[in-house]
Amino acid sequence: MSKKVARRAAALAGLVAAPVVLGATVGPGTAAAAPWRIGPLYRAEFAGPEGSAVCSKAEAFDRSIGAVVLVSCSWDPAANAWFYVAFNPRTWS
């Protein structure tokens, strides 16, 4: 493996890992649980009585268009909503 490929892989791993570790953690330590987007990484939220079903359908749609779901649909009590975190390389700016 060349140095160039190794550096690109390390940079991509850092881009994927940092926001997930910082923003996808749920619990009392989370300052603000809200939808966010950092380049191709994003957190989507769904509230209301049908939030669980909508989250599952949206996650399935994102998978079908080539996104990689990093955190599957989970309940966030701080935001009172269902959420998932995904990486979509097609939205890279």
Short mmCIF file of N, CA and C in Angstrom, two decimals:
data_model
loop_
_atom_site.label_atom_id
_atom_site.label_comp_id
_atom_site.label_asym_id
_atom_site.label_seq_id
_atom_site.Cartn_x
_atom_site.Cartn_y
_atom_site.Cartn_z
N MET A 1 0.85 -1.17 0.00
CA MET A 1 0.00 0.00 0.00
C MET A 1 0.90 1.24 0.00
N SER A 2 0.64 2.15 -0.91
CA SER A 2 1.46 3.35 -0.99
C SER A 2 1.10 4.33 0.13
N LYS A 3 2.00 5.26 0.36
CA LYS A 3 1.76 6.26 1.42
C LYS A 3 0.54 7.11 1.09
N LYS A 4 0.36 7.40 -0.19
CA LYS A 4 -0.76 8.24 -0.60
C LYS A 4 -2.10 7.57 -0.27
N VAL A 5 -2.20 6.27 -0.57
CA VAL A 5 -3.43 5.53 -0.28
C VAL A 5 -3.65 5.43 1.23
N ALA A 6 -2.57 5.18 1.97
CA ALA A 6 -2.68 5.07 3.42
C ALA A 6 -3.13 6.40 4.04
N ARG A 7 -2.62 7.50 3.53
CA ARG A 7 -3.02 8.81 4.06
C ARG A 7 -4.47 9.11 3.75
N ARG A 8 -4.90 8.77 2.54
CA ARG A 8 -6.31 9.00 2.18
C ARG A 8 -7.23 8.15 3.05
N ALA A 9 -6.85 6.91 3.27
CA ALA A 9 -7.66 6.03 4.12
C ALA A 9 -7.72 6.56 5.55
N ALA A 10 -6.60 7.04 6.07
CA ALA A 10 -6.57 7.59 7.42
C ALA A 10 -7.41 8.86 7.52
N ALA A 11 -7.33 9.70 6.50
CA ALA A 11 -8.13 10.94 6.50
C ALA A 11 -9.62 10.62 6.45
N LEU A 12 -10.00 9.67 5.61
CA LEU A 12 -11.41 9.29 5.53
C LEU A 12 -11.89 8.67 6.83
N ALA A 13 -11.08 7.82 7.43
CA ALA A 13 -11.45 7.22 8.72
C ALA A 13 -11.63 8.29 9.79
N GLY A 14 -10.76 9.29 9.79
CA GLY A 14 -10.88 10.38 10.75
C GLY A 14 -12.14 11.20 10.53
N LEU A 15 -12.46 11.47 9.25
CA LEU A 15 -13.67 12.22 8.94
C LEU A 15 -14.92 11.48 9.36
N VAL A 16 -14.90 10.17 9.21
CA VAL A 16 -16.07 9.38 9.59
C VAL A 16 -16.16 9.21 11.10
N ALA A 17 -15.04 8.97 11.75
CA ALA A 17 -15.06 8.65 13.18
C ALA A 17 -15.31 9.86 14.07
N ALA A 18 -14.69 10.98 13.78
CA ALA A 18 -14.78 12.14 14.68
C ALA A 18 -16.21 12.61 14.91
N PRO A 19 -17.00 12.92 13.88
CA PRO A 19 -18.36 13.37 14.15
C PRO A 19 -19.24 12.31 14.79
N VAL A 20 -19.00 11.05 14.46
CA VAL A 20 -19.81 9.99 15.06
C VAL A 20 -19.54 9.92 16.55
N VAL A 21 -18.28 9.98 16.92
CA VAL A 21 -17.92 9.92 18.34
C VAL A 21 -18.43 11.16 19.06
N LEU A 22 -18.31 12.33 18.43
CA LEU A 22 -18.71 13.57 19.09
C LEU A 22 -20.21 13.82 19.05
N GLY A 23 -20.86 13.49 17.95
CA GLY A 23 -22.25 13.89 17.79
C GLY A 23 -23.29 12.81 17.92
N ALA A 24 -22.92 11.57 17.77
CA ALA A 24 -23.92 10.50 17.78
C ALA A 24 -24.10 9.88 19.15
N THR A 25 -23.30 10.25 20.09
CA THR A 25 -23.40 9.69 21.43
C THR A 25 -24.66 10.23 22.10
N VAL A 26 -25.42 9.34 22.66
CA VAL A 26 -26.67 9.74 23.31
C VAL A 26 -26.51 9.53 24.81
N GLY A 27 -27.08 10.40 25.59
CA GLY A 27 -27.02 10.23 27.03
C GLY A 27 -26.93 11.55 27.74
N PRO A 28 -26.68 11.51 29.04
CA PRO A 28 -26.66 12.74 29.82
C PRO A 28 -25.53 13.67 29.43
N GLY A 29 -24.47 13.16 28.83
CA GLY A 29 -23.35 14.01 28.44
C GLY A 29 -23.56 14.76 27.15
N THR A 30 -24.64 14.47 26.43
CA THR A 30 -24.89 15.13 25.15
C THR A 30 -25.41 16.53 25.41
N ALA A 31 -24.69 17.52 24.90
CA ALA A 31 -25.09 18.91 25.13
C ALA A 31 -26.35 19.25 24.34
N ALA A 32 -26.36 18.91 23.06
CA ALA A 32 -27.52 19.20 22.23
C ALA A 32 -27.71 18.06 21.25
N ALA A 33 -28.83 17.42 21.35
CA ALA A 33 -29.14 16.34 20.42
C ALA A 33 -30.05 16.91 19.35
N ALA A 34 -29.49 17.18 18.21
CA ALA A 34 -30.24 17.79 17.12
C ALA A 34 -29.68 17.29 15.80
N PRO A 35 -30.46 17.38 14.74
CA PRO A 35 -29.93 16.99 13.44
C PRO A 35 -28.72 17.85 13.08
N TRP A 36 -27.74 17.25 12.43
CA TRP A 36 -26.56 17.99 11.99
C TRP A 36 -26.03 17.39 10.71
N ARG A 37 -25.21 18.16 10.00
CA ARG A 37 -24.59 17.71 8.76
C ARG A 37 -23.18 18.28 8.70
N ILE A 38 -22.21 17.38 8.45
CA ILE A 38 -20.82 17.78 8.25
C ILE A 38 -20.37 17.10 6.97
N GLY A 39 -20.41 17.83 5.86
CA GLY A 39 -20.06 17.24 4.57
C GLY A 39 -20.98 16.07 4.26
N PRO A 40 -20.41 14.89 4.05
CA PRO A 40 -21.24 13.73 3.71
C PRO A 40 -21.80 12.99 4.93
N LEU A 41 -21.49 13.45 6.14
CA LEU A 41 -22.01 12.84 7.37
C LEU A 41 -23.20 13.63 7.86
N TYR A 42 -24.23 12.93 8.30
CA TYR A 42 -25.38 13.64 8.84
C TYR A 42 -26.14 12.78 9.83
N ARG A 43 -26.88 13.47 10.70
CA ARG A 43 -27.76 12.83 11.67
C ARG A 43 -29.18 13.28 11.33
N ALA A 44 -30.06 12.33 11.09
CA ALA A 44 -31.45 12.64 10.78
C ALA A 44 -32.31 12.26 11.98
N GLU A 45 -33.32 13.08 12.28
CA GLU A 45 -34.21 12.83 13.42
C GLU A 45 -35.66 12.79 12.97
N PHE A 46 -36.44 11.97 13.69
CA PHE A 46 -37.87 11.84 13.41
C PHE A 46 -38.61 11.75 14.73
N ALA A 47 -39.56 12.66 14.95
CA ALA A 47 -40.32 12.69 16.20
C ALA A 47 -41.78 12.37 15.91
N GLY A 48 -42.55 12.33 16.95
CA GLY A 48 -43.98 12.09 16.80
C GLY A 48 -44.33 10.63 16.98
N PRO A 49 -45.63 10.34 16.90
CA PRO A 49 -46.09 8.98 17.15
C PRO A 49 -45.58 7.96 16.13
N GLU A 50 -45.30 8.37 14.91
CA GLU A 50 -44.83 7.46 13.86
C GLU A 50 -43.32 7.58 13.64
N GLY A 51 -42.61 8.18 14.57
CA GLY A 51 -41.18 8.42 14.40
C GLY A 51 -40.37 7.17 14.14
N SER A 52 -40.68 6.09 14.82
CA SER A 52 -39.94 4.84 14.65
C SER A 52 -40.10 4.29 13.23
N ALA A 53 -41.32 4.27 12.73
CA ALA A 53 -41.58 3.75 11.39
C ALA A 53 -40.95 4.63 10.32
N VAL A 54 -41.06 5.94 10.48
CA VAL A 54 -40.48 6.86 9.50
C VAL A 54 -38.96 6.75 9.50
N CYS A 55 -38.36 6.62 10.67
CA CYS A 55 -36.91 6.48 10.77
C CYS A 55 -36.44 5.24 10.03
N SER A 56 -37.12 4.13 10.23
CA SER A 56 -36.75 2.88 9.56
C SER A 56 -36.86 3.00 8.05
N LYS A 57 -37.92 3.64 7.57
CA LYS A 57 -38.11 3.80 6.12
C LYS A 57 -37.05 4.74 5.54
N ALA A 58 -36.76 5.83 6.24
CA ALA A 58 -35.74 6.77 5.75
C ALA A 58 -34.36 6.12 5.73
N GLU A 59 -34.07 5.32 6.76
CA GLU A 59 -32.79 4.61 6.81
C GLU A 59 -32.68 3.62 5.65
N ALA A 60 -33.75 2.89 5.38
CA ALA A 60 -33.76 1.94 4.26
C ALA A 60 -33.57 2.66 2.93
N PHE A 61 -34.21 3.82 2.79
CA PHE A 61 -34.04 4.59 1.55
C PHE A 61 -32.60 5.05 1.39
N ASP A 62 -32.00 5.56 2.46
CA ASP A 62 -30.61 6.00 2.38
C ASP A 62 -29.69 4.85 2.00
N ARG A 63 -29.92 3.67 2.56
CA ARG A 63 -29.12 2.50 2.19
C ARG A 63 -29.29 2.18 0.70
N SER A 64 -30.51 2.33 0.18
CA SER A 64 -30.78 1.98 -1.22
C SER A 64 -30.09 2.93 -2.19
N ILE A 65 -29.80 4.16 -1.77
CA ILE A 65 -29.13 5.10 -2.67
C ILE A 65 -27.62 5.12 -2.45
N GLY A 66 -27.11 4.21 -1.64
CA GLY A 66 -25.66 4.07 -1.49
C GLY A 66 -25.06 4.66 -0.23
N ALA A 67 -25.89 5.17 0.67
CA ALA A 67 -25.35 5.71 1.93
C ALA A 67 -24.98 4.56 2.86
N VAL A 68 -24.00 4.82 3.71
CA VAL A 68 -23.58 3.85 4.72
C VAL A 68 -24.13 4.32 6.06
N VAL A 69 -25.01 3.55 6.67
CA VAL A 69 -25.60 3.92 7.95
C VAL A 69 -24.63 3.51 9.05
N LEU A 70 -24.12 4.50 9.79
CA LEU A 70 -23.14 4.25 10.85
C LEU A 70 -23.80 3.94 12.18
N VAL A 71 -24.91 4.60 12.46
CA VAL A 71 -25.69 4.34 13.68
C VAL A 71 -27.12 4.08 13.22
N SER A 72 -27.60 2.87 13.42
CA SER A 72 -28.94 2.50 12.99
C SER A 72 -29.98 3.24 13.84
N CYS A 73 -31.23 3.20 13.43
CA CYS A 73 -32.31 3.90 14.13
C CYS A 73 -32.27 3.59 15.62
N SER A 74 -32.18 4.65 16.41
CA SER A 74 -32.11 4.53 17.87
C SER A 74 -32.96 5.63 18.49
N TRP A 75 -33.41 5.38 19.70
CA TRP A 75 -34.21 6.36 20.44
C TRP A 75 -33.28 7.29 21.20
N ASP A 76 -33.52 8.59 21.10
CA ASP A 76 -32.75 9.60 21.83
C ASP A 76 -33.68 10.27 22.83
N PRO A 77 -33.59 9.91 24.12
CA PRO A 77 -34.50 10.50 25.10
C PRO A 77 -34.30 12.00 25.30
N ALA A 78 -33.08 12.49 25.09
CA ALA A 78 -32.83 13.93 25.26
C ALA A 78 -33.59 14.75 24.22
N ALA A 79 -33.65 14.25 22.99
CA ALA A 79 -34.35 14.97 21.93
C ALA A 79 -35.79 14.49 21.77
N ASN A 80 -36.15 13.40 22.48
CA ASN A 80 -37.47 12.80 22.37
C ASN A 80 -37.79 12.47 20.92
N ALA A 81 -36.80 11.84 20.25
CA ALA A 81 -36.95 11.53 18.83
C ALA A 81 -36.12 10.30 18.45
N TRP A 82 -36.46 9.70 17.33
CA TRP A 82 -35.67 8.62 16.75
C TRP A 82 -34.64 9.24 15.82
N PHE A 83 -33.45 8.65 15.74
CA PHE A 83 -32.42 9.21 14.88
C PHE A 83 -31.56 8.11 14.27
N TYR A 84 -30.84 8.46 13.22
CA TYR A 84 -29.79 7.61 12.68
C TYR A 84 -28.69 8.50 12.12
N VAL A 85 -27.48 7.96 12.03
CA VAL A 85 -26.33 8.70 11.50
C VAL A 85 -25.86 7.96 10.26
N ALA A 86 -25.64 8.71 9.17
CA ALA A 86 -25.26 8.09 7.91
C ALA A 86 -24.11 8.86 7.25
N PHE A 87 -23.41 8.15 6.39
CA PHE A 87 -22.34 8.70 5.56
C PHE A 87 -22.75 8.47 4.11
N ASN A 88 -22.95 9.57 3.37
CA ASN A 88 -23.35 9.46 1.97
C ASN A 88 -22.29 10.10 1.10
N PRO A 89 -21.43 9.29 0.46
CA PRO A 89 -20.35 9.85 -0.35
C PRO A 89 -20.85 10.66 -1.55
N ARG A 90 -22.09 10.48 -1.95
CA ARG A 90 -22.63 11.25 -3.08
C ARG A 90 -22.88 12.70 -2.73
N THR A 91 -22.98 13.02 -1.45
CA THR A 91 -23.21 14.41 -1.05
C THR A 91 -21.92 15.13 -0.70
N TRP A 92 -20.78 14.51 -1.01
CA TRP A 92 -19.49 15.12 -0.73
C TRP A 92 -19.37 16.42 -1.51
N SER A 93 -19.00 17.50 -0.85
CA SER A 93 -18.89 18.80 -1.53
C SER A 93 -17.46 19.12 -1.86
#
